[in-house]
Short mmCIF file of C-alpha atoms in Angstrom, two decimals:
data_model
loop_
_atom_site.label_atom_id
_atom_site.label_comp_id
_atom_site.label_asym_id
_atom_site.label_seq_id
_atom_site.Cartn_x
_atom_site.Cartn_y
_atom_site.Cartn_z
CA UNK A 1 32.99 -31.41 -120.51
CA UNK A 2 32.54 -33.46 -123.73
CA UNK A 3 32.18 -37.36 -123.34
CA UNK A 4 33.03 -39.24 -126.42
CA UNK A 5 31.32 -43.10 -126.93
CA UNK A 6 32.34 -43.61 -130.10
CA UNK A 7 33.44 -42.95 -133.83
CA UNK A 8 30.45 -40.90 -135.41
CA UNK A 9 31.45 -41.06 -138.75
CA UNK A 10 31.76 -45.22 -138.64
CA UNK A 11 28.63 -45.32 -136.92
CA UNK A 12 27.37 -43.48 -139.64
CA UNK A 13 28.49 -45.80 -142.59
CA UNK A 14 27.32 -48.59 -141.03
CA UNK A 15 23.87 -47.27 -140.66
CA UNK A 16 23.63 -45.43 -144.24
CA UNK A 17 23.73 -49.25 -145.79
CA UNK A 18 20.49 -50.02 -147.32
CA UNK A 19 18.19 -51.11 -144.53
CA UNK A 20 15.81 -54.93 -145.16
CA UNK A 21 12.55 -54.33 -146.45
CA UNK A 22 9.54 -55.37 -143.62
CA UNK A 23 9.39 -58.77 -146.08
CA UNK A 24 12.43 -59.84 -145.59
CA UNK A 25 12.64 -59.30 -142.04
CA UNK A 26 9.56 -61.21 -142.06
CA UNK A 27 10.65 -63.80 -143.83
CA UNK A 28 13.92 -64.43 -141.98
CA UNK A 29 11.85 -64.20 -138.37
CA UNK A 30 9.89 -67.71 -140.07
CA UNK A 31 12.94 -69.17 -140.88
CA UNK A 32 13.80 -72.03 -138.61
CA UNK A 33 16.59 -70.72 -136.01
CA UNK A 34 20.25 -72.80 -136.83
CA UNK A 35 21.78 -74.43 -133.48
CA UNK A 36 24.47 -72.36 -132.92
CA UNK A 37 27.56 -72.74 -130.08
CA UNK A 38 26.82 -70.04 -128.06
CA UNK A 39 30.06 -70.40 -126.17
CA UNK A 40 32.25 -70.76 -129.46
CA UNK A 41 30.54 -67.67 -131.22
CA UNK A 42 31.43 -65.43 -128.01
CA UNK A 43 35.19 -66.99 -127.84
CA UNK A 44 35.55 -66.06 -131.74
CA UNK A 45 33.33 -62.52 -131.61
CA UNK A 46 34.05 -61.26 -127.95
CA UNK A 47 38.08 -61.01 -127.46
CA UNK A 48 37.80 -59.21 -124.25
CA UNK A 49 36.70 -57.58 -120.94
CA UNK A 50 39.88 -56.13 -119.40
CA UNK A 51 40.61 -53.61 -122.24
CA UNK A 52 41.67 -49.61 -121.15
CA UNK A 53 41.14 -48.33 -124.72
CA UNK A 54 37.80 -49.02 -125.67
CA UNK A 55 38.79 -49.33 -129.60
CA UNK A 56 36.64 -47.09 -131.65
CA UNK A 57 33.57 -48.57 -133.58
CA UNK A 58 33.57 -51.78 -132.47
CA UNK A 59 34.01 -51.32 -128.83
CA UNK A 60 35.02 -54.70 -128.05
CA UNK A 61 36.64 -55.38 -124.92
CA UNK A 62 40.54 -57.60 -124.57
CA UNK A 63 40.31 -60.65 -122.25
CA UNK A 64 36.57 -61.49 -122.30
CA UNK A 65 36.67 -63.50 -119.32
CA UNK A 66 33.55 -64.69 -117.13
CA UNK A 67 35.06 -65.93 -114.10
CA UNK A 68 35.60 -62.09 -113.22
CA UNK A 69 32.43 -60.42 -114.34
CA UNK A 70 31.14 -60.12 -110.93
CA UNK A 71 34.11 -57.16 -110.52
CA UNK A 72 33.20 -56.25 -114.34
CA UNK A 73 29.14 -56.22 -114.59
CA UNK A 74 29.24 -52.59 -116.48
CA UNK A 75 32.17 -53.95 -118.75
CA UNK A 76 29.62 -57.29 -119.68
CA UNK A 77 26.93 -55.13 -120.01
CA UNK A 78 28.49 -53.01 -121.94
CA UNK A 79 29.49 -55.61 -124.73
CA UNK A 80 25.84 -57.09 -124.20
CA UNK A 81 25.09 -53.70 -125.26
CA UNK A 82 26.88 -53.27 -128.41
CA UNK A 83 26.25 -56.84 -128.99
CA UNK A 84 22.62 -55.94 -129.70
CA UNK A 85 23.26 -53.18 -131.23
CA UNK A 86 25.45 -54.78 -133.88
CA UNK A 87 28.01 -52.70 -133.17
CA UNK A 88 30.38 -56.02 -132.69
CA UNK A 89 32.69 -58.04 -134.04
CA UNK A 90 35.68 -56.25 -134.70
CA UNK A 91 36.90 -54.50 -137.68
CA UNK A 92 37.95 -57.22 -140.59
CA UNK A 93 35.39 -60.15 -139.25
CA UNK A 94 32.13 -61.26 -141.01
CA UNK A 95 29.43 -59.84 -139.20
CA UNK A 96 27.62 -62.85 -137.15
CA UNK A 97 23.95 -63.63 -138.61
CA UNK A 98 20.87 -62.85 -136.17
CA UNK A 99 20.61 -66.63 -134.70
CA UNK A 100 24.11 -66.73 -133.54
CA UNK A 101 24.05 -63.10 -131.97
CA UNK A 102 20.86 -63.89 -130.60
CA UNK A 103 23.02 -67.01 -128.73
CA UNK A 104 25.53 -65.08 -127.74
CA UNK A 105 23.63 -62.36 -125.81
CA UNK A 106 21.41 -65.35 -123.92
CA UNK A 107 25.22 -66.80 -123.18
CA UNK A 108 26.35 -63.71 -121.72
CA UNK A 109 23.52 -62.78 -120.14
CA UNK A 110 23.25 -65.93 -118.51
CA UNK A 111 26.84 -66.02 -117.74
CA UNK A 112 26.52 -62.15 -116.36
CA UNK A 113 23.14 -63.87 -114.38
CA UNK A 114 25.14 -66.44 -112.51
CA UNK A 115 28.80 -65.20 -111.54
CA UNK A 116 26.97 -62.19 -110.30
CA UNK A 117 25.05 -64.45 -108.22
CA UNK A 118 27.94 -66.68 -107.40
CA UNK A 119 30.25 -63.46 -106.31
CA UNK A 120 28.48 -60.06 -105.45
CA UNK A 121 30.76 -57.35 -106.48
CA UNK A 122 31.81 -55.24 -103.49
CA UNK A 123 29.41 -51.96 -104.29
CA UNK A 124 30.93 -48.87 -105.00
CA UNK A 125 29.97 -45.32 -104.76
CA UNK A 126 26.91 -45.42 -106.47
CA UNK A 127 25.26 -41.79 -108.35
CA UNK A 128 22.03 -40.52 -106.17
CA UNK A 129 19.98 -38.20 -106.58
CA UNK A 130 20.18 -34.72 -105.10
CA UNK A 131 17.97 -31.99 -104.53
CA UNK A 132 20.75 -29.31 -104.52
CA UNK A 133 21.66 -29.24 -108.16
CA UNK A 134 19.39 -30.42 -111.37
CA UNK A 135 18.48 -33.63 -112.39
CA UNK A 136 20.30 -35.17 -115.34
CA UNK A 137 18.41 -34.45 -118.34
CA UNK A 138 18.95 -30.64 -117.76
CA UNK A 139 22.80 -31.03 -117.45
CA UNK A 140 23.61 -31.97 -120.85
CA UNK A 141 24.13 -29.19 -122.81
CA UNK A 142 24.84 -30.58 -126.19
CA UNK A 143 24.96 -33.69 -128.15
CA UNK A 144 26.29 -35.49 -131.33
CA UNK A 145 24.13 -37.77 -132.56
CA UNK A 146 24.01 -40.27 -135.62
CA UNK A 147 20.33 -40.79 -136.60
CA UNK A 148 18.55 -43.58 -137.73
CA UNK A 149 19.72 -42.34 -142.30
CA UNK A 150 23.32 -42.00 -140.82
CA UNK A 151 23.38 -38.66 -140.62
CA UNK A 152 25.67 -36.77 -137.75
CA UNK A 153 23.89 -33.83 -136.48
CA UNK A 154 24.70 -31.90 -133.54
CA UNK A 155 22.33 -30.06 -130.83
CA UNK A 156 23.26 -27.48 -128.42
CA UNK A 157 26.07 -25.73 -127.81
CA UNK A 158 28.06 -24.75 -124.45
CA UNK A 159 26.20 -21.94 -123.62
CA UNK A 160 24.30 -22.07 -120.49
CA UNK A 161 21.25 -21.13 -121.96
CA UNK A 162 19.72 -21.11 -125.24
CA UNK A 163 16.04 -20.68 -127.32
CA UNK A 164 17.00 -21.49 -130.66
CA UNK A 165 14.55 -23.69 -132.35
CA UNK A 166 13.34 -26.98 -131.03
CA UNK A 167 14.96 -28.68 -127.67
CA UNK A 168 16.33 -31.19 -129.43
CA UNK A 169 19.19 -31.77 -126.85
CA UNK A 170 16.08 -32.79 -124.36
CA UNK A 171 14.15 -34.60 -127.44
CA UNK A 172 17.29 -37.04 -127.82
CA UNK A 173 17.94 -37.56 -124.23
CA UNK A 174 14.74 -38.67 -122.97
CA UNK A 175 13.89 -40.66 -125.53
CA UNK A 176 15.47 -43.90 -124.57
CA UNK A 177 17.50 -44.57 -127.64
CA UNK A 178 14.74 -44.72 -129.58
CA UNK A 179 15.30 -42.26 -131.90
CA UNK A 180 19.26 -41.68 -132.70
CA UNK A 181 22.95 -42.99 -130.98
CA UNK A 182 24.33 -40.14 -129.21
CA UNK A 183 28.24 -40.62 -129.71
CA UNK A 184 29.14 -37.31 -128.47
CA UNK A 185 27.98 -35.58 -125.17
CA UNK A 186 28.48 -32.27 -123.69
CA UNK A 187 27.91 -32.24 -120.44
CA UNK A 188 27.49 -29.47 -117.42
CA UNK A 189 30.23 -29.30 -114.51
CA UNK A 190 29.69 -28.49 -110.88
CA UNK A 191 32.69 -27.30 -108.81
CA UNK A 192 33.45 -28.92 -105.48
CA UNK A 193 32.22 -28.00 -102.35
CA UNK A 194 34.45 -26.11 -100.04
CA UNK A 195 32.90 -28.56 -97.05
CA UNK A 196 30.97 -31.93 -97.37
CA UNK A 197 29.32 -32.92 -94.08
CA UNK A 198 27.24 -36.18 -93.85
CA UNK A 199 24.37 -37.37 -91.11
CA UNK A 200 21.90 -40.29 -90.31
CA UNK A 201 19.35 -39.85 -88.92
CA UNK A 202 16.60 -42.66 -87.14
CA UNK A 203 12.58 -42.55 -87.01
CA UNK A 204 9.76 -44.68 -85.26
CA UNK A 205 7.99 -45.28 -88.73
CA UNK A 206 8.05 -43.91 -92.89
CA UNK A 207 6.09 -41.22 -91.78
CA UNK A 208 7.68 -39.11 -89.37
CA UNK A 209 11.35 -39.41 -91.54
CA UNK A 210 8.71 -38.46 -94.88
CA UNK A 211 7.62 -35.53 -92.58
CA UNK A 212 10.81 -34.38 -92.04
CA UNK A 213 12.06 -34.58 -95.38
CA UNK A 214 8.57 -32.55 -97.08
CA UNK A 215 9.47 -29.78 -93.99
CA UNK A 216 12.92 -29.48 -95.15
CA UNK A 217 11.97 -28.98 -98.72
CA UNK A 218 9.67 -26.59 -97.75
CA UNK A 219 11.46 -24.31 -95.01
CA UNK A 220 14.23 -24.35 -98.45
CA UNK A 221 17.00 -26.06 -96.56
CA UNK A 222 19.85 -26.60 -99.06
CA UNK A 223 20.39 -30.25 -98.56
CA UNK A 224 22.55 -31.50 -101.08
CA UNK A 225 21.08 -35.13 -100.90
CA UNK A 226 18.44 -37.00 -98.95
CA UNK A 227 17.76 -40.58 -98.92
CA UNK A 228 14.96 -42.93 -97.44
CA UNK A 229 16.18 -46.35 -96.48
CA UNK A 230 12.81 -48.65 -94.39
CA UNK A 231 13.50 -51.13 -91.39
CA UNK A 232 13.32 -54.02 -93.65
CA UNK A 233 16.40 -52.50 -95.47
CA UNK A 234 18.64 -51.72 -92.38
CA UNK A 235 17.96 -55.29 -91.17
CA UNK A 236 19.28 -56.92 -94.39
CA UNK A 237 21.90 -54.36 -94.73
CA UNK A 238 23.11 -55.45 -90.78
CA UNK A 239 22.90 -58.88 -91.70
CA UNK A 240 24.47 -58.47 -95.72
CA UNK A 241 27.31 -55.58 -94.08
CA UNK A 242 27.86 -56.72 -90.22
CA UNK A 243 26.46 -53.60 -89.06
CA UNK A 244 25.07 -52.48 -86.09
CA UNK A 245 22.11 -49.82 -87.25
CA UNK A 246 18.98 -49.21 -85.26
CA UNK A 247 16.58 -51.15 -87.03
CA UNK A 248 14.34 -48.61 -88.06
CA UNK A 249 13.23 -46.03 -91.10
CA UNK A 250 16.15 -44.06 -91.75
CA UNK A 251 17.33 -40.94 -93.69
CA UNK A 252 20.47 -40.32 -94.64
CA UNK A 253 21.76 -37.09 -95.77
CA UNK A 254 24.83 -34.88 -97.13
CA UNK A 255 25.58 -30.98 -96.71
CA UNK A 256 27.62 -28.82 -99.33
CA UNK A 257 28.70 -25.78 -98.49
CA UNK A 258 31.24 -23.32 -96.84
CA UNK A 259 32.27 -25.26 -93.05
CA UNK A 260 29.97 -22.39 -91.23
CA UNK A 261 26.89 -23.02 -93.64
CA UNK A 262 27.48 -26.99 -93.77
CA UNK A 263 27.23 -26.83 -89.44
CA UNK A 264 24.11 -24.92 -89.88
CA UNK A 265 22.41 -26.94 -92.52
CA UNK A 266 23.07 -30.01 -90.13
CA UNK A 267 21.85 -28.00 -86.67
CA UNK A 268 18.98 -27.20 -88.80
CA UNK A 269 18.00 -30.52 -89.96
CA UNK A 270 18.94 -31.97 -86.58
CA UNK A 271 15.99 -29.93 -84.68
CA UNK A 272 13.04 -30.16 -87.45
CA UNK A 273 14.02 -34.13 -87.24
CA UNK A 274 13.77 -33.80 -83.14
CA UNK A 275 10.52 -32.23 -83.60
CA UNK A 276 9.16 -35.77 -85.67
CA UNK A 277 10.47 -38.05 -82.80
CA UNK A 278 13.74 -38.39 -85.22
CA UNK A 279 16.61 -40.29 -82.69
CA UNK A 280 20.46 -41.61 -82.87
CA UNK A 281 21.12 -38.35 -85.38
CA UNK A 282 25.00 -38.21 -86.29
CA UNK A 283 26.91 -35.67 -88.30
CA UNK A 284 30.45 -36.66 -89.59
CA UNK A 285 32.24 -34.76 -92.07
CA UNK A 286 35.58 -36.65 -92.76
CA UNK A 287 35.48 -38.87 -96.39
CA UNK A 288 36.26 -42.01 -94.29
CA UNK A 289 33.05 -41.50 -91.74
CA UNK A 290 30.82 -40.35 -94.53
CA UNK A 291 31.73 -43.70 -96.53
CA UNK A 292 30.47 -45.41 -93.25
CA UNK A 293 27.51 -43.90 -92.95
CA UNK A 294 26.42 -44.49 -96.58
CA UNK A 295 26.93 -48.14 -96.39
CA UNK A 296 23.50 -48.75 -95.87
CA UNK A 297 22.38 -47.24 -98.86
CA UNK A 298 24.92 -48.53 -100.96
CA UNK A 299 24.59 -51.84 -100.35
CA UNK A 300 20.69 -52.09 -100.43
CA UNK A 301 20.44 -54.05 -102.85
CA UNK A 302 23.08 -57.00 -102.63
CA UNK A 303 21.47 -57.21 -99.46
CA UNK A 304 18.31 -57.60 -100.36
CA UNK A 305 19.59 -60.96 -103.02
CA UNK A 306 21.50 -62.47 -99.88
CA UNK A 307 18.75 -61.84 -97.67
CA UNK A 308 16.89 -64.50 -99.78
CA UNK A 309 19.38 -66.40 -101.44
CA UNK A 310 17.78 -67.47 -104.77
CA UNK A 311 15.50 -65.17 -105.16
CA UNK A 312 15.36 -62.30 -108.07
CA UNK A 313 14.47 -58.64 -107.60
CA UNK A 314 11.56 -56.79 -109.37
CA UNK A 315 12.25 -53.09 -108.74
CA UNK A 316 10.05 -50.18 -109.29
CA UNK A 317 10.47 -46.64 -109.15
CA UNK A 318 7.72 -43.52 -109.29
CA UNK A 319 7.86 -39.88 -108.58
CA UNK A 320 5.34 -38.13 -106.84
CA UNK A 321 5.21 -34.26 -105.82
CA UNK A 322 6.70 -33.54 -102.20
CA UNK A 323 3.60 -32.38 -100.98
CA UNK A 324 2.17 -36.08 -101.86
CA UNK A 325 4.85 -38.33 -100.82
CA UNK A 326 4.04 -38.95 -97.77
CA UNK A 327 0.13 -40.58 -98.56
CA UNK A 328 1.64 -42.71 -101.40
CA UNK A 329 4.58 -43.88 -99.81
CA UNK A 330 2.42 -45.13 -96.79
CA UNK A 331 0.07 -46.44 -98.71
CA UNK A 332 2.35 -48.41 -100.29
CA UNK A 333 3.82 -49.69 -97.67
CA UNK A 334 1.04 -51.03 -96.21
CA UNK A 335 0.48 -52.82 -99.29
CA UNK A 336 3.85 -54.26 -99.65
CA UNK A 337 3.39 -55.63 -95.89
CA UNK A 338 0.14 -57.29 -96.72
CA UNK A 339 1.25 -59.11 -99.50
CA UNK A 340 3.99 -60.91 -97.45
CA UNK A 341 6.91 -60.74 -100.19
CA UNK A 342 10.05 -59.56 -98.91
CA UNK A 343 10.83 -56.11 -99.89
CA UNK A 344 13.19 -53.13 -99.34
CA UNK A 345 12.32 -49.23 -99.89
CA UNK A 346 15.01 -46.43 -100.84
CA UNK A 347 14.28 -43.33 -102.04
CA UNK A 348 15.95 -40.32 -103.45
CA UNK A 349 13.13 -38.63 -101.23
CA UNK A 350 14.52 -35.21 -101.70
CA UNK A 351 12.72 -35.36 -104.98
CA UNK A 352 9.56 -37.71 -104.36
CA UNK A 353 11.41 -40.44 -105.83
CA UNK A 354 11.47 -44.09 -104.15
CA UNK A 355 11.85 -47.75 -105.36
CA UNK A 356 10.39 -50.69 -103.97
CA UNK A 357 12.52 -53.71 -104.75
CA UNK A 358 10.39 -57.26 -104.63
CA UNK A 359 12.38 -60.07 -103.44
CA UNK A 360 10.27 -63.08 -104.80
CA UNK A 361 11.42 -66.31 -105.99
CA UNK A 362 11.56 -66.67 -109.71
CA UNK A 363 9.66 -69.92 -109.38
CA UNK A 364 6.92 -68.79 -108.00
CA UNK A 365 4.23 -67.65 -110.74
CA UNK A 366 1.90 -66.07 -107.44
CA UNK A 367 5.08 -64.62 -106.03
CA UNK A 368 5.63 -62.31 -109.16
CA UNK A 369 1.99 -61.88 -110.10
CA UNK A 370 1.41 -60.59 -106.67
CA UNK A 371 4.63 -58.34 -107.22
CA UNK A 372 3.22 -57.02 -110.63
CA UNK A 373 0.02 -56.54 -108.49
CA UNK A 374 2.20 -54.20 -105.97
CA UNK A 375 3.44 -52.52 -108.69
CA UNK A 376 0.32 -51.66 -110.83
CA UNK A 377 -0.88 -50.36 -108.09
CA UNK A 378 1.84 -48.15 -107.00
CA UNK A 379 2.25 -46.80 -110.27
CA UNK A 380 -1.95 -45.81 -110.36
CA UNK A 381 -1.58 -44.28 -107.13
CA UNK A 382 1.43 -42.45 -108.09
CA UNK A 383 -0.23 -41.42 -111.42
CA UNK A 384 -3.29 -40.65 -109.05
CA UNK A 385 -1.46 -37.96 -107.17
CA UNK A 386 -0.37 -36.07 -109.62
CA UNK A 387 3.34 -37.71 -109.95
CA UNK A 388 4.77 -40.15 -112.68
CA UNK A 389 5.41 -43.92 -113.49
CA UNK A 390 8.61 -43.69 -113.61
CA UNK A 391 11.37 -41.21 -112.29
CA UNK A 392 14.03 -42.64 -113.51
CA UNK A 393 14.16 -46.21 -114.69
CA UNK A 394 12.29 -45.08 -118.34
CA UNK A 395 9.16 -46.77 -120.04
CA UNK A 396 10.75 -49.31 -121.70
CA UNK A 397 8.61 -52.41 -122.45
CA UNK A 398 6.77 -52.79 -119.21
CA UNK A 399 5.23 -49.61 -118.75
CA UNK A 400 3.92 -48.70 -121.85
CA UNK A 401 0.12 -49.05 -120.72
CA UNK A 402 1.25 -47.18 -117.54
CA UNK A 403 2.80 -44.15 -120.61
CA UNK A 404 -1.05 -43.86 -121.92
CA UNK A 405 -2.67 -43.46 -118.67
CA UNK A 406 -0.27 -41.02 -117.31
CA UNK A 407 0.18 -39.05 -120.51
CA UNK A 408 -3.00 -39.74 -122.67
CA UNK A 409 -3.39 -41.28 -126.25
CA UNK A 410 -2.53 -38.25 -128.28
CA UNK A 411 0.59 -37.37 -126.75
CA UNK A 412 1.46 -40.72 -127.26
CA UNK A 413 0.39 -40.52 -130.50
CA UNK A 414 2.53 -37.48 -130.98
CA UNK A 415 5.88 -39.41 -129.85
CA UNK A 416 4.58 -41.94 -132.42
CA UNK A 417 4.39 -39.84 -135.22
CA UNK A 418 7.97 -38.49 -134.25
CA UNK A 419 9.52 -41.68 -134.24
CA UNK A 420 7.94 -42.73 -137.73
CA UNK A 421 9.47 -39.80 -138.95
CA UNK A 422 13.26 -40.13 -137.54
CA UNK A 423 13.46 -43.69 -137.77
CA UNK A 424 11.06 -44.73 -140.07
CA UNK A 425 12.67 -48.66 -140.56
CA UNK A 426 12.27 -48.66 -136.33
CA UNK A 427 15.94 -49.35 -136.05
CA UNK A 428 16.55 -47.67 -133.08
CA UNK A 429 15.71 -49.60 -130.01
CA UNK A 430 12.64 -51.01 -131.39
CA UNK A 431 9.82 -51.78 -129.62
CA UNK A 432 10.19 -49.23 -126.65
CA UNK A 433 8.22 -47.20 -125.25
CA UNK A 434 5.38 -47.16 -127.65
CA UNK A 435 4.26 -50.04 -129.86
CA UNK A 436 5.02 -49.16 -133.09
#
């Protein structure tokens, strides 16, 4: 299936114009900032949030209005998005200078701040991960991409497999914008499953629902998706949801299959969760009942911000092997209970992927310098273990020390010397992942 963003070939113009020498970008950083009305430059540049037809190019968005962001966030985002990447105002309007789109992205991100604050959208059905099919990265088969000159160039093809030349398809994708807009992408299909089944499942601690998840992996159970939610989740989530959940670690799961194979799967899991003291285990299979049991995990996180009204979440996310999830999940959690900052776990366990989300108040300079703490060092022990910093959130600007230690200085010298030569005015999402 192809998924179009946007108009290559405008994208293209507008990057092919002659590009400001390092001088005068240095010069106009020293030059005093104007005061500029935020909330007038969004009224004139930003027409709109309620739009169907995202217009071409511009992507601006009709009826731009904040009092209903909190049902919008991805539409905000979105023009936050495009508002950075100068892809706004619309056709026919002078292009705003860097002070006043500077204002307007602190204005909207403010704005985005407090109305989602104000009025938590109700969550939907949010994308997890599964250890049935691939991960993402390996289901996009082809791209169009403008690069940093303005050329279009295209990688891939529909073919489910391919060796010719470089990977560039994988090159593009995982490097966090840094290196080319991908306007076009082609991406892999997976039919639905004759039968969808759905079960929770309750433990006495992390460890015995880790267990069960590393034997299921192992014995090559083909669980479609398995998720880790802690005791200090369910109780926010009971609180946040008016539920009723035991109050303890608890995995929550989802069969594909043919009905015969989905009932076996489930019997399956049922008895190697028994056999780790694994209680209150209940298999549904109608959409309605499978929505109910995955309100826990779907609302993690707006439970979490009620929990502690106020406060502000710092998230992390590693991956470690299967084999090792167990000793730095505990670990980890040990920490986190130490430290006495409210927290919640979930994990995509069914890869050795988990987040810890830090509830601290953004006040507090020892709140979130004992977070950062908890995070350095679950991202060494991760590292430590043979796993990764990050899973799925990317490098970013925060873990770009964390890139060097886990990959070493010449392969980070080597994504270096490939972004100097793609983008070599470091247009493209500058200052990520690497300094420059």
């Amino acid at each position: 299936m192809r998924v179009v963003f946007l108009s290559a070939a405008i994208l293209a113009a507008g990057l092919g114009l002659a590009t400001p020498s390092s001088a005068q970008t240095k010069a106009a950083g020293a030059a005093a900032a104007p005061v500029v009305d935020t909330k007038a430059a969004v009224d004139k540049y930003c027409v709109g949030c309620h739009n169907d037809k995202l217009k071409t190019a511009n992507l601006t968005l009709e009826n731009f209005d904040f009092a209903h962001i909190a049902d919008h966030a991805d539409k905000a985002e979105l023009v936050i998005r495009k508002v950075r990447a100068g892809l706004m105002p619309p056709n026919g309007m002078p292009r705003p200078d860097a002070a006043v789109l500077d204002g307007m992205v602190g204005w909207m991100e403010t704005e985005l701040d407090r109305t989602m604050t104000a009025k938590l959208p109700p969550p939907g059905i949010h994308r997890l991960n599964r250890t049935e099919y691939t991960n993402a990265i390996r289901d996009v088969l082809a791209l169009e991409v403008v690069t940093a000159s303005g050329e279009i160039i295209r990688t891939g093809t529909r073919a489910k497999k391919s060796s010719a030349g470089y990977d560039l398809t994988r090159l593009f994708v995982g490097s966090e914008g840094t290196l080319g807009i991908m306007t076009e992408i082609t991406v892999r299909l997976y039919p639905l499953p004759e039968a969808v089944s759905a079960a929770t499942c309750s433990f006495p601690s992390v460890a015995e629902a880790v267990n069960t998840t590393i034997a299921l992996i192992q014995m090559g159970v083909p669980i479609a998706r398995v998720e880790l939610i802690d005791a200090n989740t369910v109780r926010m989530v009971n609180a946040y949801s008016k539920t009723a959940l035991r109050e303890e670690p608890m995995l929550l799961m989802e069969f594909h299959g043919s009905p015969a194979s989905v009932q076996e799967q489930a019997e399956t899991v049922q008895q190697i969760a028994t056999e780790q003291q694994g209680q209150a285990f209940e298999w549904v299979t109608t959409p309605e009942e499978r929505t109910r049991l995955w309100t826990a995990r779907h609302h993690a996180y707006f439970a979490a911000l009620t929990h502690r009204p106020g406060c502000r979440i710092i998230s992390t996310d590693t991956c470690v092997p299967i084999s090792r999830l167990a000793d730095c999940l505990l670990e980890s959690v040990a920490e986190a209970d130490a430290s006495g900052i409210p927290y919640f776990l979930v994990g995509h366990v069914g890869d050795g992927n988990f987040h810890f989300g830090y509830a601290i108040d953004p006040e507090s300079n020892d709140e979130r310098a004992r977070a950062e703490d908890l995070n350095l060092s679950l991202v060494q022990r991760a590292i430590r273990l043979g796993g990764t910093c990050t899973g799925e959130h990317g490098i970013g600007l925060h873990k770009m020390d964390f890139l060097l230690q886990e990959t070493g200085a010449g392969a980070v010298q080597m994504m270096r010397t490939i972004k100097h030569a793609l983008d070599p005015h470091n247009l493209m999402n500058p200052g990520k992942i690497m300094t420059w």
